[in-house]
Amino acid sequence: MPFAGLDIVVIAFVVLVILVLFAGIKTVPQGYRYTVERFGRYTRTLEPGLNIIIPFIDRIGAKMNVMEQVLDVPTQEVITRDNASCAADAVAFYQILNAAEAAYQVSDLQSAILNLTMTNIRSVMGSMDLDELLSNREIINDKLLRVVDEAVGPWGIKVTRVEIKDIQPPKDLVDAMARQMKAEREKRAQVLEAEGSRNAQILRAEGAKQSAILQAEGQREAAFRDAEARERLAEAEAKATQMVSEAIAAGDVQAINYFVAQKYTEAMAAIGTAPNSKIVLMPMEASSLIGSLGGIGAIARDVFGDGGNPQSPARQATPRTAPVRNPFDTAKQEG
């Protein structure tokens, strides 16, 4: 059945309404912000999710990625403060905080950030010596981050990090630095070796000193003990001589015989044990030594008695000692 004119108008109106609805519904993905322009002027920013705009009046202006993004900085030739040429490259991390400012305050956002980072790398690294440049990367990164982040602040951007990836000095300069480092290490090794040798000599000298001190103390102690022993021996000899002298003064002849026999026996023992004596001539009779020994035995019997008790003075008898005969007198008599 043919459609009437009114039906066609209704169908067209419904289709138009559906198209208008679809044109006014906008879906924003997570991590993005869309700007809305009305007749070419910014009005608002659409957040992630389902949003509705006025069709044919409002339109989507810029689709901004608000996630943290990475910007690779190409290699730059840098001349340091001490006129050394080197190449450096870096990487920058940034994030859009205000989509409207990032969209309408600067044109070609990534190119602007890149050129700003490159120029600041040259200025910061050019104000340092090469040695500082190679050993103070954290300071360079901190300076670059502070300068670049302050410059891009009006654009609604936050620079979170700027890192120097590599610094490449010229090859001849690298060789010279390697030789310098080698010489410095050799010098340090020689210094350490000399200090070790000096410490070893000091320790050996201290050991020899302590050894000499201990040896001297030992010799002093030995001399002191030897002198003390000789002193005690002299005291014993003096005491024995005093006792003999007192016995002689009391009229005891046995003490004289004991004293003479003791010295006589000690002299005979010294003659017999002499290391340089091969033949010993005895210019006395054997009966003299026997008589002396007999005198010692008589003294013991008089002192202790037969049963081990001292005898009374009435029972003491004077021992008979054999007369000492001179062998030269005997030879004269025989002649």
Coordinates of C-alpha atoms in Angstrom, one line a residue:
M1 CA 0.0 0.0 0.0
P2 CA 1.4 3.3 -1.0
F3 CA 2.5 5.7 1.8
A4 CA 0.7 8.9 2.2
G5 CA 2.6 12.2 2.3
L6 CA 2.0 12.5 6.1
D7 CA 3.6 9.1 6.7
I8 CA 6.7 10.0 4.8
V9 CA 7.1 13.2 6.9
V10 CA 6.7 11.3 10.1
I11 CA 9.2 8.7 9.1
A12 CA 11.7 11.4 8.1
F13 CA 11.2 13.2 11.4
V14 CA 11.9 10.0 13.4
V15 CA 15.0 9.3 11.4
L16 CA 16.2 12.9 12.0
V17 CA 15.6 12.6 15.7
I18 CA 17.6 9.4 15.9
L19 CA 20.4 11.0 13.9
V20 CA 20.3 14.0 16.2
L21 CA 20.5 11.8 19.3
F22 CA 23.4 9.9 17.9
A23 CA 25.2 13.1 17.0
G24 CA 24.7 14.5 20.5
I25 CA 25.9 11.4 22.5
K26 CA 29.7 11.2 22.8
T27 CA 31.7 8.5 24.6
V28 CA 35.1 9.4 26.0
P29 CA 37.5 6.6 26.7
Q30 CA 39.5 6.3 30.0
G31 CA 42.8 8.3 29.9
Y32 CA 41.5 10.9 27.5
R33 CA 39.8 14.4 27.8
Y34 CA 37.7 15.9 24.9
T35 CA 37.3 19.7 24.6
V36 CA 33.9 21.0 23.4
E37 CA 33.7 24.0 21.1
R38 CA 30.5 26.0 20.5
F39 CA 30.6 28.0 17.3
G40 CA 34.5 27.7 17.5
R41 CA 34.8 28.7 21.1
Y42 CA 35.9 26.4 23.9
T43 CA 33.1 25.8 26.4
R44 CA 33.9 22.7 28.5
T45 CA 35.9 19.5 28.8
L46 CA 34.3 16.1 28.5
E47 CA 35.3 13.5 31.1
P48 CA 35.7 9.8 30.5
G49 CA 32.3 8.0 30.0
L50 CA 29.0 9.0 28.3
N51 CA 28.5 12.6 27.5
I52 CA 25.8 14.6 25.7
I53 CA 26.4 17.7 23.6
I54 CA 24.1 19.9 21.5
P55 CA 24.2 18.6 18.0
F56 CA 25.1 21.0 15.1
I57 CA 26.0 23.6 17.7
D58 CA 28.6 22.0 19.8
R59 CA 31.4 20.0 18.4
I60 CA 34.5 18.1 19.7
G61 CA 37.6 20.3 19.5
A62 CA 40.7 18.4 20.7
K63 CA 41.1 14.9 22.0
M64 CA 43.9 15.0 24.6
N65 CA 45.7 12.1 26.1
V66 CA 46.1 12.7 29.8
M67 CA 48.2 9.6 30.6
E68 CA 51.9 10.0 31.2
Q69 CA 53.8 10.0 28.0
V70 CA 57.4 9.5 26.9
L71 CA 59.3 11.8 24.7
D72 CA 62.6 10.6 23.2
V73 CA 65.1 13.4 22.9
P74 CA 67.6 12.8 20.0
T75 CA 71.4 13.1 20.4
Q76 CA 72.7 16.6 20.9
E77 CA 76.2 17.9 20.5
V78 CA 77.3 19.8 23.6
I79 CA 80.4 21.9 24.3
T80 CA 81.2 22.0 27.9
R81 CA 82.7 24.9 29.9
D82 CA 86.2 23.6 29.4
N83 CA 85.7 23.4 25.6
A84 CA 85.3 19.7 25.4
S85 CA 82.8 18.4 22.8
C86 CA 80.5 15.5 23.7
A87 CA 77.2 14.0 22.5
A88 CA 74.3 13.4 24.9
D89 CA 70.7 12.1 24.5
A90 CA 67.9 12.0 26.9
V91 CA 64.3 11.0 27.6
A92 CA 61.5 13.1 29.0
F93 CA 58.2 12.0 30.7
Y94 CA 55.3 14.4 30.8
Q95 CA 51.6 14.4 31.6
I96 CA 48.7 16.7 30.6
L97 CA 47.0 18.1 33.7
N98 CA 44.7 20.7 31.9
A99 CA 43.4 19.6 28.6
A100 CA 42.1 23.0 27.6
E101 CA 45.4 24.8 28.2
A102 CA 47.4 22.0 26.5
A103 CA 45.0 22.3 23.5
Y104 CA 44.8 26.1 23.1
Q105 CA 47.9 27.5 24.8
V106 CA 50.5 25.9 22.5
S107 CA 50.5 24.5 19.0
D108 CA 52.2 21.1 18.4
L109 CA 52.6 20.2 22.0
Q110 CA 55.2 17.4 21.6
S111 CA 57.4 19.5 19.3
A112 CA 57.4 22.4 21.8
I113 CA 58.4 20.1 24.7
L114 CA 61.1 18.5 22.6
N115 CA 62.7 21.7 21.5
L116 CA 62.5 23.1 25.0
T117 CA 64.2 20.1 26.4
M118 CA 66.9 20.1 23.8
T119 CA 67.8 23.7 24.3
N120 CA 67.9 23.3 28.1
I121 CA 70.2 20.3 27.8
R122 CA 72.7 22.4 25.9
S123 CA 72.5 25.2 28.4
V124 CA 72.7 23.1 31.5
M125 CA 75.5 20.8 30.3
G126 CA 77.4 23.6 28.7
S127 CA 77.8 25.3 32.0
M128 CA 79.7 22.4 33.5
D129 CA 83.1 20.9 33.1
L130 CA 83.6 17.6 31.5
D131 CA 84.5 15.8 34.7
E132 CA 81.4 17.3 36.4
L133 CA 79.4 16.3 33.4
L134 CA 80.4 12.6 33.7
S135 CA 80.2 12.3 37.4
N136 CA 77.1 14.4 38.3
R137 CA 74.2 13.0 36.2
E138 CA 71.8 13.3 39.1
I139 CA 72.5 17.0 39.3
I140 CA 72.0 17.5 35.6
N141 CA 68.7 15.6 35.7
D142 CA 67.5 17.7 38.6
K143 CA 68.4 21.0 36.9
L144 CA 66.8 19.9 33.6
L145 CA 63.6 18.8 35.3
R146 CA 63.3 22.0 37.3
V147 CA 63.9 24.3 34.3
V148 CA 61.7 22.4 31.8
D149 CA 58.8 21.9 34.2
E150 CA 58.8 25.6 35.0
A151 CA 58.7 26.5 31.3
V152 CA 55.8 24.2 30.4
G153 CA 53.7 25.1 33.4
P154 CA 51.5 27.6 31.5
W155 CA 50.6 24.9 29.0
G156 CA 48.8 22.8 31.6
I157 CA 51.6 20.1 31.5
K158 CA 53.6 18.5 34.3
V159 CA 57.1 17.2 33.4
T160 CA 57.6 14.3 35.8
R161 CA 61.1 13.3 34.8
V162 CA 64.0 14.2 32.6
E163 CA 66.8 11.6 32.3
I164 CA 70.2 11.8 30.5
K165 CA 70.5 8.4 28.8
D166 CA 74.1 8.6 27.5
I167 CA 77.0 11.0 27.4
Q168 CA 79.7 10.2 24.7
P169 CA 83.0 12.1 24.9
P170 CA 85.3 12.0 21.8
K171 CA 87.4 8.9 21.4
D172 CA 90.7 10.6 21.9
L173 CA 89.4 12.2 25.1
V174 CA 88.2 8.8 26.3
D175 CA 91.7 7.3 25.6
A176 CA 93.3 10.2 27.5
M177 CA 90.9 9.7 30.5
A178 CA 91.7 5.9 30.5
R179 CA 95.4 6.6 30.6
Q180 CA 94.9 9.2 33.4
M181 CA 92.8 6.7 35.4
K182 CA 95.4 4.0 34.9
A183 CA 98.2 6.3 36.1
E184 CA 96.1 7.3 39.1
R185 CA 95.4 3.7 40.0
E186 CA 99.1 2.8 39.6
K187 CA 100.1 5.7 41.8
R188 CA 97.5 4.7 44.4
A189 CA 98.8 1.1 44.3
Q190 CA 102.4 2.3 44.8
V191 CA 101.4 4.5 47.7
L192 CA 99.5 1.6 49.3
E193 CA 102.5 -0.7 48.8
A194 CA 104.9 1.9 50.3
E195 CA 102.6 2.3 53.3
G196 CA 102.4 -1.4 53.8
S197 CA 106.1 -1.8 53.6
R198 CA 106.6 1.0 56.1
N199 CA 104.0 -0.5 58.5
A200 CA 105.7 -3.9 58.2
Q201 CA 109.1 -2.3 59.1
I202 CA 107.6 -0.5 62.0
L203 CA 106.0 -3.7 63.3
R204 CA 109.3 -5.6 62.9
A205 CA 111.1 -2.9 64.7
E206 CA 108.5 -2.9 67.5
G207 CA 108.8 -6.6 67.8
A208 CA 112.6 -6.5 68.0
K209 CA 112.3 -3.7 70.6
Q210 CA 109.9 -5.8 72.7
S211 CA 112.1 -8.9 72.3
A212 CA 115.2 -6.9 73.4
I213 CA 113.3 -5.5 76.4
L214 CA 112.1 -8.9 77.4
Q215 CA 115.5 -10.4 77.0
A216 CA 117.1 -7.7 79.1
E217 CA 114.5 -8.1 81.8
G218 CA 115.1 -11.9 81.7
Q219 CA 118.9 -11.4 82.1
R220 CA 118.3 -8.9 84.9
E221 CA 116.0 -11.3 86.7
A222 CA 118.5 -14.2 86.2
A223 CA 121.4 -12.0 87.5
F224 CA 119.3 -11.0 90.5
R225 CA 118.4 -14.6 91.3
D226 CA 122.1 -15.6 90.8
A227 CA 123.2 -12.9 93.1
E228 CA 120.6 -13.9 95.6
A229 CA 121.7 -17.5 95.4
R230 CA 125.4 -16.5 95.9
E231 CA 124.4 -14.3 98.8
R232 CA 122.5 -17.2 100.5
L233 CA 125.4 -19.6 99.8
A234 CA 127.8 -17.0 101.3
E235 CA 125.5 -16.7 104.3
A236 CA 125.5 -20.5 104.7
E237 CA 129.3 -20.7 104.4
A238 CA 129.6 -17.9 107.0
K239 CA 127.2 -19.6 109.3
A240 CA 129.1 -22.9 109.0
T241 CA 132.4 -21.2 109.5
Q242 CA 131.0 -19.4 112.6
M243 CA 129.8 -22.7 114.0
V244 CA 133.2 -24.4 113.4
S245 CA 134.9 -21.4 114.9
E246 CA 132.7 -21.6 118.0
A247 CA 133.3 -25.4 118.3
I248 CA 137.1 -24.8 118.0
A249 CA 136.9 -22.1 120.6
A250 CA 135.0 -24.5 122.9
G251 CA 137.9 -27.0 122.5
D252 CA 136.2 -29.5 120.2
V253 CA 139.0 -30.9 118.0
Q254 CA 136.6 -33.1 116.1
A255 CA 135.2 -30.0 114.4
I256 CA 138.7 -29.1 113.0
N257 CA 139.0 -32.6 111.6
Y258 CA 135.5 -32.5 110.1
F259 CA 136.3 -29.1 108.4
V260 CA 139.6 -30.2 107.0
A261 CA 138.3 -33.5 105.8
Q262 CA 135.4 -31.8 104.0
K263 CA 137.7 -29.4 102.2
Y264 CA 140.1 -32.2 101.4
T265 CA 137.4 -34.3 99.9
E266 CA 136.0 -31.4 97.8
A267 CA 139.5 -30.7 96.5
M268 CA 140.0 -34.3 95.5
A269 CA 136.6 -34.3 93.7
A270 CA 137.5 -31.1 91.8
I271 CA 140.9 -32.6 90.7
G272 CA 139.3 -35.8 89.5
T273 CA 136.5 -34.1 87.5
A274 CA 138.7 -31.5 85.8
P275 CA 138.0 -31.6 82.0
N276 CA 141.7 -31.0 81.0
S277 CA 143.3 -33.5 83.3
K278 CA 144.5 -36.7 81.7
I279 CA 146.9 -38.0 84.5
V280 CA 146.5 -37.0 88.1
L281 CA 149.6 -37.2 90.4
M282 CA 148.7 -37.9 94.0
P283 CA 151.5 -36.4 96.3
M284 CA 149.9 -37.9 99.4
E285 CA 149.2 -41.3 100.8
A286 CA 145.8 -42.9 100.5
S287 CA 145.8 -43.5 104.3
S288 CA 145.6 -39.7 104.8
L289 CA 142.2 -39.6 103.0
I290 CA 141.1 -42.8 104.8
G291 CA 142.2 -41.2 108.1
S292 CA 140.2 -38.1 107.3
L293 CA 137.1 -40.2 106.5
G294 CA 137.7 -42.0 109.7
G295 CA 137.7 -38.7 111.5
I296 CA 134.3 -37.8 109.9
G297 CA 132.9 -41.1 111.0
A298 CA 134.1 -40.6 114.5
I299 CA 132.5 -37.2 114.7
A300 CA 129.2 -38.8 113.5
R301 CA 129.4 -41.5 116.2
D302 CA 130.2 -38.9 118.8
V303 CA 127.3 -36.8 117.8
F304 CA 124.6 -39.5 117.2
G305 CA 125.9 -42.5 119.1
D306 CA 125.6 -46.1 118.1
G307 CA 121.8 -46.2 118.5
G308 CA 121.1 -42.8 117.0
N309 CA 121.2 -40.9 120.3
P310 CA 124.0 -38.6 121.3
Q311 CA 126.5 -40.1 123.9
S312 CA 127.4 -38.5 127.1
P313 CA 130.7 -36.6 127.3
A314 CA 132.1 -39.3 129.6
R315 CA 131.7 -42.0 127.0
Q316 CA 133.1 -39.9 124.1
A317 CA 136.5 -41.1 122.9
T318 CA 139.0 -39.3 120.7
P319 CA 139.3 -41.1 117.4
R320 CA 142.6 -42.2 116.2
T321 CA 143.7 -40.8 113.0
A322 CA 146.5 -42.2 110.9
P323 CA 149.5 -39.9 110.7
V324 CA 149.9 -38.1 107.4
R325 CA 153.0 -39.3 105.7
N326 CA 154.8 -37.4 103.0
P327 CA 155.9 -39.6 100.1
F328 CA 159.1 -37.5 99.7
D329 CA 160.1 -38.4 103.2
T330 CA 159.5 -42.0 102.5
A331 CA 161.7 -41.9 99.5
K332 CA 164.5 -40.3 101.5
Q333 CA 164.3 -43.0 104.1
E334 CA 164.4 -45.8 101.5
G335 CA 167.5 -44.2 99.9

